[in-house]
Every structure is written in C-alpha cells, then in structure tokens.
PDB file of C-alpha atoms in Angstrom:
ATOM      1  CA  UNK A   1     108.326  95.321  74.983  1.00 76.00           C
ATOM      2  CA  UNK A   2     110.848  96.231  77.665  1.00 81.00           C
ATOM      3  CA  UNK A   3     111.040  99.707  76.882  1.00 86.00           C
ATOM      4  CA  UNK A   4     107.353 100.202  76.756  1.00 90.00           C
ATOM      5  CA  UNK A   5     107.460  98.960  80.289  1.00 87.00           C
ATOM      6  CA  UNK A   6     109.982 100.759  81.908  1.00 89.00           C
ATOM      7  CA  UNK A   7     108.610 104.098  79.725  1.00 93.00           C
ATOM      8  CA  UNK A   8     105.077 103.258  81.118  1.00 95.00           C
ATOM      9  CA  UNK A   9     106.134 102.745  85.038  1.00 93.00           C
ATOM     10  CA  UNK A  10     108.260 105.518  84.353  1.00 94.00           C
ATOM     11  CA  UNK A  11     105.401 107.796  83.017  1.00 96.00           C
ATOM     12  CA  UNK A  12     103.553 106.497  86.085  1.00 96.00           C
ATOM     13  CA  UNK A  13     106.114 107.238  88.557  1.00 94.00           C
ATOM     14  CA  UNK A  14     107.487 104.272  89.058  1.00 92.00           C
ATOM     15  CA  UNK A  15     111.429 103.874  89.404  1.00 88.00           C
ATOM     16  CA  UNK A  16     112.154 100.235  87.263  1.00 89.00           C
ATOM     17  CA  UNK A  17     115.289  98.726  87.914  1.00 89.00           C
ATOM     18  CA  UNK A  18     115.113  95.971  85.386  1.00 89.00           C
ATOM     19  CA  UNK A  19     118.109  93.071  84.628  1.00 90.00           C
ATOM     20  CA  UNK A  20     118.557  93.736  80.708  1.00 89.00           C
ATOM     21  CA  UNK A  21     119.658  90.234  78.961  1.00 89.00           C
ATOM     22  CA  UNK A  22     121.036  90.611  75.338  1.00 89.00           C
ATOM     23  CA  UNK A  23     120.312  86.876  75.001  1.00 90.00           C
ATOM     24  CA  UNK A  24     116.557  87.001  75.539  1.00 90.00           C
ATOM     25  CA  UNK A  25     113.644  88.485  74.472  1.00 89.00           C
ATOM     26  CA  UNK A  26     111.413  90.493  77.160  1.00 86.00           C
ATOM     27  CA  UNK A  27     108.635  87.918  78.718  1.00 86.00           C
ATOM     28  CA  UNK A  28     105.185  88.407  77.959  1.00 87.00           C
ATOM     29  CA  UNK A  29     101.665  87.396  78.979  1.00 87.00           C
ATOM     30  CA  UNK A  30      98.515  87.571  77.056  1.00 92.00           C
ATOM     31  CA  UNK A  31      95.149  87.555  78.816  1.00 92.00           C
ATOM     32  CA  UNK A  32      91.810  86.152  77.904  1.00 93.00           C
ATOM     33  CA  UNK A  33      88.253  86.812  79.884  1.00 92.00           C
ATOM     34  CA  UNK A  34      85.362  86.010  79.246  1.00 91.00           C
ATOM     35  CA  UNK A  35      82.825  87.565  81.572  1.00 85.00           C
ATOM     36  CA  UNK A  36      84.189  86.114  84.985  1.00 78.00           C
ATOM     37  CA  UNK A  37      86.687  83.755  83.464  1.00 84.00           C
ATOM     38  CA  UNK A  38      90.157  84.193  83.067  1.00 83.00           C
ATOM     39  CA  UNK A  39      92.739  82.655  81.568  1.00 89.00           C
ATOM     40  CA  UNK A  40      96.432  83.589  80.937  1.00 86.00           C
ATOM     41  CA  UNK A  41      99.609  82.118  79.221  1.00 88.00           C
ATOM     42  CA  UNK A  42     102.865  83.838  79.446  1.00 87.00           C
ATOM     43  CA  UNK A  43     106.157  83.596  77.615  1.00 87.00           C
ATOM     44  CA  UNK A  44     108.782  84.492  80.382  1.00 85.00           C
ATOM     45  CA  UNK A  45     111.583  84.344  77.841  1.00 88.00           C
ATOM     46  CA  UNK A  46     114.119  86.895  79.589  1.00 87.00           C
ATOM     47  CA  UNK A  47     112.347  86.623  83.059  1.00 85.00           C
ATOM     48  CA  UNK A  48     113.694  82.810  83.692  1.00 87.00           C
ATOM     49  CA  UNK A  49     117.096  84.250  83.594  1.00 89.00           C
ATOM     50  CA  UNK A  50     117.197  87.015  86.569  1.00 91.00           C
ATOM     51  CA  UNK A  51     120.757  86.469  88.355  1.00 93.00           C
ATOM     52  CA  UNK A  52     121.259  87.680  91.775  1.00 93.00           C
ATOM     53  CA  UNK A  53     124.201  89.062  91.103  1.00 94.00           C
ATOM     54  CA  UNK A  54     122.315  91.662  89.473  1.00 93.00           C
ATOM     55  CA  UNK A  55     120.282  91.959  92.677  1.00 94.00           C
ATOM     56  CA  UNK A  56     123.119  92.659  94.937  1.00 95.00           C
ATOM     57  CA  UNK A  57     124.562  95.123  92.427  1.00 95.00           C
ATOM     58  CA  UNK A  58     125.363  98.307  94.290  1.00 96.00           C
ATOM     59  CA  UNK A  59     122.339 100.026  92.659  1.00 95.00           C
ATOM     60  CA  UNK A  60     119.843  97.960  93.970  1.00 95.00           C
ATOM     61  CA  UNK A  61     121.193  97.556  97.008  1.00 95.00           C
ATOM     62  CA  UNK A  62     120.756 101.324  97.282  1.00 96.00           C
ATOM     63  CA  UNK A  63     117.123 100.624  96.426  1.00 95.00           C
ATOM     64  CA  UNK A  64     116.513  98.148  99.025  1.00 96.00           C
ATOM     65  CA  UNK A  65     118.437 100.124 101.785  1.00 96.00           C
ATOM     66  CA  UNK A  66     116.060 103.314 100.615  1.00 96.00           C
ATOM     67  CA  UNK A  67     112.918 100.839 100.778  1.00 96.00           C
ATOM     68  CA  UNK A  68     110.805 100.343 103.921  1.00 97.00           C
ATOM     69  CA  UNK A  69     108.706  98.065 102.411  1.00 97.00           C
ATOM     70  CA  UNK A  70     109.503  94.881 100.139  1.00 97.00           C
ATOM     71  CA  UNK A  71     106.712  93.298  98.759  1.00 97.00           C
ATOM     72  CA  UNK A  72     107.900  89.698  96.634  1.00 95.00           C
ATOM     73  CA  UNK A  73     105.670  87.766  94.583  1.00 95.00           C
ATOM     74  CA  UNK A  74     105.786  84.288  94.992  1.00 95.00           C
ATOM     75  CA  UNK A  75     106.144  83.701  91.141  1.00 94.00           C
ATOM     76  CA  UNK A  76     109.817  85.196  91.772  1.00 94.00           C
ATOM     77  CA  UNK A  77     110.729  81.770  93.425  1.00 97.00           C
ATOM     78  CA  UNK A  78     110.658  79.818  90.423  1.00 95.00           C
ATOM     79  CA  UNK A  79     113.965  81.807  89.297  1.00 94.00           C
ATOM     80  CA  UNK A  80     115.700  83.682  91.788  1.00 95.00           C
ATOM     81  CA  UNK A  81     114.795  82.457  95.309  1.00 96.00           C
ATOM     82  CA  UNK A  82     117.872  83.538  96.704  1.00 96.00           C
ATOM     83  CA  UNK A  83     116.958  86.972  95.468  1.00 97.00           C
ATOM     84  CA  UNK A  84     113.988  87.044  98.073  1.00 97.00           C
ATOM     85  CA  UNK A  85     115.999  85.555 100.735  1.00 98.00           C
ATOM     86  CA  UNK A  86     118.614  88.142 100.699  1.00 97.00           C
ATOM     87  CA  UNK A  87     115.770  90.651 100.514  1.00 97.00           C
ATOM     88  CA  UNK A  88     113.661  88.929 103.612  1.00 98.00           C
ATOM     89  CA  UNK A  89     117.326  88.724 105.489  1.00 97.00           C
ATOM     90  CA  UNK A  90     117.858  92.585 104.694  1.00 97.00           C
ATOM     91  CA  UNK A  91     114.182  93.628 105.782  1.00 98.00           C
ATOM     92  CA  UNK A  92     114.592  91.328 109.187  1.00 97.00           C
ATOM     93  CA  UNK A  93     117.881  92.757 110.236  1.00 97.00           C
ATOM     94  CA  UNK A  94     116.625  96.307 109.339  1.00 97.00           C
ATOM     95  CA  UNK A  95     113.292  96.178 111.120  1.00 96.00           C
ATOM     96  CA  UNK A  96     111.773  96.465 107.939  1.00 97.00           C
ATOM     97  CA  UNK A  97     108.101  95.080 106.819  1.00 98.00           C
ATOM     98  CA  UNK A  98     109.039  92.172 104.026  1.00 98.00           C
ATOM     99  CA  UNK A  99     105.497  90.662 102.400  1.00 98.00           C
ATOM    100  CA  UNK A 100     105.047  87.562  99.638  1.00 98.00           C
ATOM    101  CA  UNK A 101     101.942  86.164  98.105  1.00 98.00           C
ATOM    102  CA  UNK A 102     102.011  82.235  97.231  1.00 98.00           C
ATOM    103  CA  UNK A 103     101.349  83.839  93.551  1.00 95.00           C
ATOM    104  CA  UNK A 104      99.449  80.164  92.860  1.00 95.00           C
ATOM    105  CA  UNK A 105      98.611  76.866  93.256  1.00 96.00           C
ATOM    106  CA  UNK A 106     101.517  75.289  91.655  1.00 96.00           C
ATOM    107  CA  UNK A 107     103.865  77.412  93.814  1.00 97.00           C
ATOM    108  CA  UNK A 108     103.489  75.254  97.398  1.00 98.00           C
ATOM    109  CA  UNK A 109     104.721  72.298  96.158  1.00 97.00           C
ATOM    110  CA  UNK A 110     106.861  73.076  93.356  1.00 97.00           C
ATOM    111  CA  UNK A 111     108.338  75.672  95.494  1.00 97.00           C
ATOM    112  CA  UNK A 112     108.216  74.406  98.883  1.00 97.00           C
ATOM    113  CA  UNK A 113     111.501  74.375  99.758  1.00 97.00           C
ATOM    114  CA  UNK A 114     112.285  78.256  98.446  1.00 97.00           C
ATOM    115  CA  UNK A 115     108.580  79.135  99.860  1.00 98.00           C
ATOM    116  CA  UNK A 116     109.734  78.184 103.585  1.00 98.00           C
ATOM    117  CA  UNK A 117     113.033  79.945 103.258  1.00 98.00           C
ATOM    118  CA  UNK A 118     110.868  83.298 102.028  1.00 98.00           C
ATOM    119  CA  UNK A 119     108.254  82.402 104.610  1.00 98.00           C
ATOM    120  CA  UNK A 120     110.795  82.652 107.117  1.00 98.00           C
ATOM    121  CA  UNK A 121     111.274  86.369 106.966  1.00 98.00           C
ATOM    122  CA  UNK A 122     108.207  87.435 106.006  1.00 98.00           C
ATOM    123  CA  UNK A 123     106.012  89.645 107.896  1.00 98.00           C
ATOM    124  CA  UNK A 124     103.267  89.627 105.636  1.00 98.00           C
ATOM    125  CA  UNK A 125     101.876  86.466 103.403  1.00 98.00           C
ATOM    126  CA  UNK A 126      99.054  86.860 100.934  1.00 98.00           C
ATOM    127  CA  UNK A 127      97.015  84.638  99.174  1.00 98.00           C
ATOM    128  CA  UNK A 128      93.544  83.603  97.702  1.00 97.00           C
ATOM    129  CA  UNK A 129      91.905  80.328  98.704  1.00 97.00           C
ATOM    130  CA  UNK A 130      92.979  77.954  96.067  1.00 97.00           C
ATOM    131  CA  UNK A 131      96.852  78.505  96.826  1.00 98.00           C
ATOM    132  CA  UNK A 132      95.848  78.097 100.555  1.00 98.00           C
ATOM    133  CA  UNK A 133      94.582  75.080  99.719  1.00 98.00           C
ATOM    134  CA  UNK A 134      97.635  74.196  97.613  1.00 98.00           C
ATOM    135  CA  UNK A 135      99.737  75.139 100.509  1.00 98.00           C
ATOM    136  CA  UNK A 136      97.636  73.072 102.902  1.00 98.00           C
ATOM    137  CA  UNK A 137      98.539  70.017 101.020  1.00 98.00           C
ATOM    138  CA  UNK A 138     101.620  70.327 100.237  1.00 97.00           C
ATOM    139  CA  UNK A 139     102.074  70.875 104.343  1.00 97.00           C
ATOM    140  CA  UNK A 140     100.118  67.461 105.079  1.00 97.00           C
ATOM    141  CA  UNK A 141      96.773  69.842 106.107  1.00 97.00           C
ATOM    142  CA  UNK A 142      94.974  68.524 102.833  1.00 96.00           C
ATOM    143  CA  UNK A 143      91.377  69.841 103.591  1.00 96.00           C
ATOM    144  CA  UNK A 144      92.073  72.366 106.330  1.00 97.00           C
ATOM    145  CA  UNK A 145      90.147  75.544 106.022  1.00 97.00           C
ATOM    146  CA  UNK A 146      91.195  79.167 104.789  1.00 97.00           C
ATOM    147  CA  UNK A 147      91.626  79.887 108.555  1.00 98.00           C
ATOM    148  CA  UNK A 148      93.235  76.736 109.256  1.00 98.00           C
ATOM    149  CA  UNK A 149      95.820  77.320 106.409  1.00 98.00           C
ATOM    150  CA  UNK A 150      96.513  81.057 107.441  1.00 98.00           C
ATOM    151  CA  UNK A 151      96.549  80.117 111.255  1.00 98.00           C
ATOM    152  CA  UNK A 152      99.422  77.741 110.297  1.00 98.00           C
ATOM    153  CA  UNK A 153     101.292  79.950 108.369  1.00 98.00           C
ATOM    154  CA  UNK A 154     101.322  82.666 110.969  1.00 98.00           C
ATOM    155  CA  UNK A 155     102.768  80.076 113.163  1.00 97.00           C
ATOM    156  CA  UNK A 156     105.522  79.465 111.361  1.00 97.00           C
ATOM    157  CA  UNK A 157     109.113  80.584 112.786  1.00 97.00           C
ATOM    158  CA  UNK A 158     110.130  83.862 111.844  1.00 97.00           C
ATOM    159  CA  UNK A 159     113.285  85.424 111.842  1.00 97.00           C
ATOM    160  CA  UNK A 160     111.915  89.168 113.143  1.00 93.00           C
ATOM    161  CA  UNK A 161     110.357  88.292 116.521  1.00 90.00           C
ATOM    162  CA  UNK A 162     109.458  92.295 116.857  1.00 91.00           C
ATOM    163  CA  UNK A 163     106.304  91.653 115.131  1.00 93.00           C
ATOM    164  CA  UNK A 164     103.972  88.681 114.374  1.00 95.00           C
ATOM    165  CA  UNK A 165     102.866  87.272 110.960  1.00 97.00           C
ATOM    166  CA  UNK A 166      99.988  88.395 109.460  1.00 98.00           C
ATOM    167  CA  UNK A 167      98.407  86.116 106.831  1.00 98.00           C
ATOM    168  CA  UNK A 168      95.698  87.342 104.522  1.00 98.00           C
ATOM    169  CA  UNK A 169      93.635  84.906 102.705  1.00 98.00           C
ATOM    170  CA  UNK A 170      90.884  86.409 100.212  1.00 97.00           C
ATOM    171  CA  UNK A 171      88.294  84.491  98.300  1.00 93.00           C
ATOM    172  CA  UNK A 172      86.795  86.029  95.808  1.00 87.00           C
ATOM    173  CA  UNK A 173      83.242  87.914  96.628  1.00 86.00           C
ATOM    174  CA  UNK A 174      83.565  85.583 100.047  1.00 91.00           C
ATOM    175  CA  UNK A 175      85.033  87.063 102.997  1.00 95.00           C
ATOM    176  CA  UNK A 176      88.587  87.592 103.313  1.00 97.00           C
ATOM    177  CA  UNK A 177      90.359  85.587 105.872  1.00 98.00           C
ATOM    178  CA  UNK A 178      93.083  87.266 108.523  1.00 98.00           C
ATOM    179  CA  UNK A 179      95.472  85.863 110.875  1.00 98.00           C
ATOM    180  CA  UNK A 180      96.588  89.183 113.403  1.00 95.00           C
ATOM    181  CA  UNK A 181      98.871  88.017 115.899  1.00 88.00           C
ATOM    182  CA  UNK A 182      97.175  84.340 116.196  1.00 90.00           C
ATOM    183  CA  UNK A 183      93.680  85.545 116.400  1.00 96.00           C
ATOM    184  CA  UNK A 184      91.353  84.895 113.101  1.00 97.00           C
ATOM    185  CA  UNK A 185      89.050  87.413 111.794  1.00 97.00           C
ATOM    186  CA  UNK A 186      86.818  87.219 108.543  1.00 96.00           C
ATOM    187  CA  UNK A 187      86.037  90.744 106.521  1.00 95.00           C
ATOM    188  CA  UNK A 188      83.270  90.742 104.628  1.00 93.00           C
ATOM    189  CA  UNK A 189      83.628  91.561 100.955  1.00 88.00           C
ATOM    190  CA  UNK A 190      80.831  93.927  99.477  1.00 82.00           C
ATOM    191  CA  UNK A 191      81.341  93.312  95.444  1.00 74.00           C
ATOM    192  CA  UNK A 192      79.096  90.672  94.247  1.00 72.00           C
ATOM    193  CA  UNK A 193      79.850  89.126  91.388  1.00 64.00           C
ATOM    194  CA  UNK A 194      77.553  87.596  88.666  1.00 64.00           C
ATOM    195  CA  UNK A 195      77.032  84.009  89.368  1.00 60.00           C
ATOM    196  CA  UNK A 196      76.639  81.986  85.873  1.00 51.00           C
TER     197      UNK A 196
END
C-alpha cells in the first residue's frame, strides 16, 4: 500500500516524504456511504509509530524551511504532537502561515493538552460543527454556539502576534462560520443536500 501512495502523489505531483517502518505494515482506511452517510474504520498500523526524529531529519527540515505554508491535521496529535509543535514554532519564528483542523470530536478532549500547544502557533484552525462542539466542552463552553466556539479559539494566545487567528467553522449545507480578526461572519453555503 505504501508504494501505491507515494507512486500516486507522485504521479500527481506531489513530493511524499514518508517515515518507512520495517516493523509495520502501511495504515489503511476503508470507507462506507450510503447516500449521505458515512462511515470509516482505519487500521493505522505503521502510522501510530511516526518518530520525530524522523521529522527533524535534515531532509525534512529542508522541506519545511522551503514551505510557506504548513497545514497539520489534528489526527497527527494522537502520535507525534511534538512533530506539530516544532512545525508551529518553525512557521512562528519564520513569519510563516501554520493551519490545523481539530480532525474530530474525540480530538478536544483526548488531545487537549497537545491541541493547546498546536493551537498556540497556529494561524489558521479549521473545523466542522461537531468538533466545535467537542472543543466547547472540553473548554467548559458546553452548549456555546459555532461562533461562540470559533470566537474563543481566535482568542486564544498566540505565539505570532503579526497576524490574528482566523477560525473557520463549516457545517455541512449550513453556513460556514468565520472568526477574522475578532469579528464573526457567516458564508452561506449553496450545495443542498438531500434531506432523508
């Protein structure tokens, strides 16, 4: 499975940099639907076992210093937080743009404590409304709205002062929710979906 990865970003364009472990097989995730319900379960297998050491490896590092951009996903806490931290540092000190999503609802609390060190140096959170709820909770705001939730974040200390937080909340066919330098707007989303 690994190869047929890195072959199809690579087809695509896409430079991979993947961690190879002998020990472990290459994760996986299947993928059900069923009109406008998904469900997934995924086997990280190798995934579980990123090291940061291969992060700061000279080769990435060339990456990242290339990159003006970082984008993390939140699921990335559960196994390398320090990975993201190092990256958020880099992009702060650099005047780079660093962005995260909260990836889903277990991530808030499970994550909390990685989440706020991530959140810290990011200029650029994403999420959907069910992990801003999650995140709401686990941040004693149980109940507060999408708007609430991304006000809050915004708020949050950051470690580049050159430019606020922007928080993006979506919700589905609903309208999106933004926080832009403290000030909440909502952008309507034009897809409707089938209702059942």
């Amino acid at each position: 499975f690994g190869r047929k990865l890195s072959d199809a970003a690579t087809a695509d364009g896409v430079e991979t940099h993947y961690q190879v472990d002998t020990e472990a097989a290459t994760g996986t995730c299947a993928v059900l639907i069923n009109n406008t319900e998904r469900s997934l379960i995924a086997n990280l297998a190798a995934a579980n076992n990123y090291k940061l050491s291969h992060f700061e490896d000279a080769e990435r590092q060339a990456v990242l210093s290339r990159a003006s951009i970082v984008y993390s996903s939140g699921f990335f806490l559960t196994v390398s937080p320090d990975s993201m931290v190092v990256a958020g540092k880099h992009c702060a000190e650099n005047g780079k743009v660093y962005a995260i999503n909260l990836a889903a609802p277990f991530i808030p609390p499970v994550c909390a404590e990685g989440l706020a060190k991530v959140t810290y140096y990011a200029d650029y959170v994403f999420g959907n409304e069910s992990e801003a709820a999650s995140w709401a909770a686990a941040n004693g705001m149980e109940g507060a709205t999408s708007a609430e939730v991304a006000t809050a974040i915004a708020k949050l200390p950051k470690a580049n002062g050159a430019r606020g937080r922007v928080v993006v909340i979506t919700h589905g066919a609903e309208p999106t929710v933004a926080c832009v330098n403290g000030e909440v707007r909502e952008f309507p989303c034009d897809v409707k979906l089938a209702k059942e």
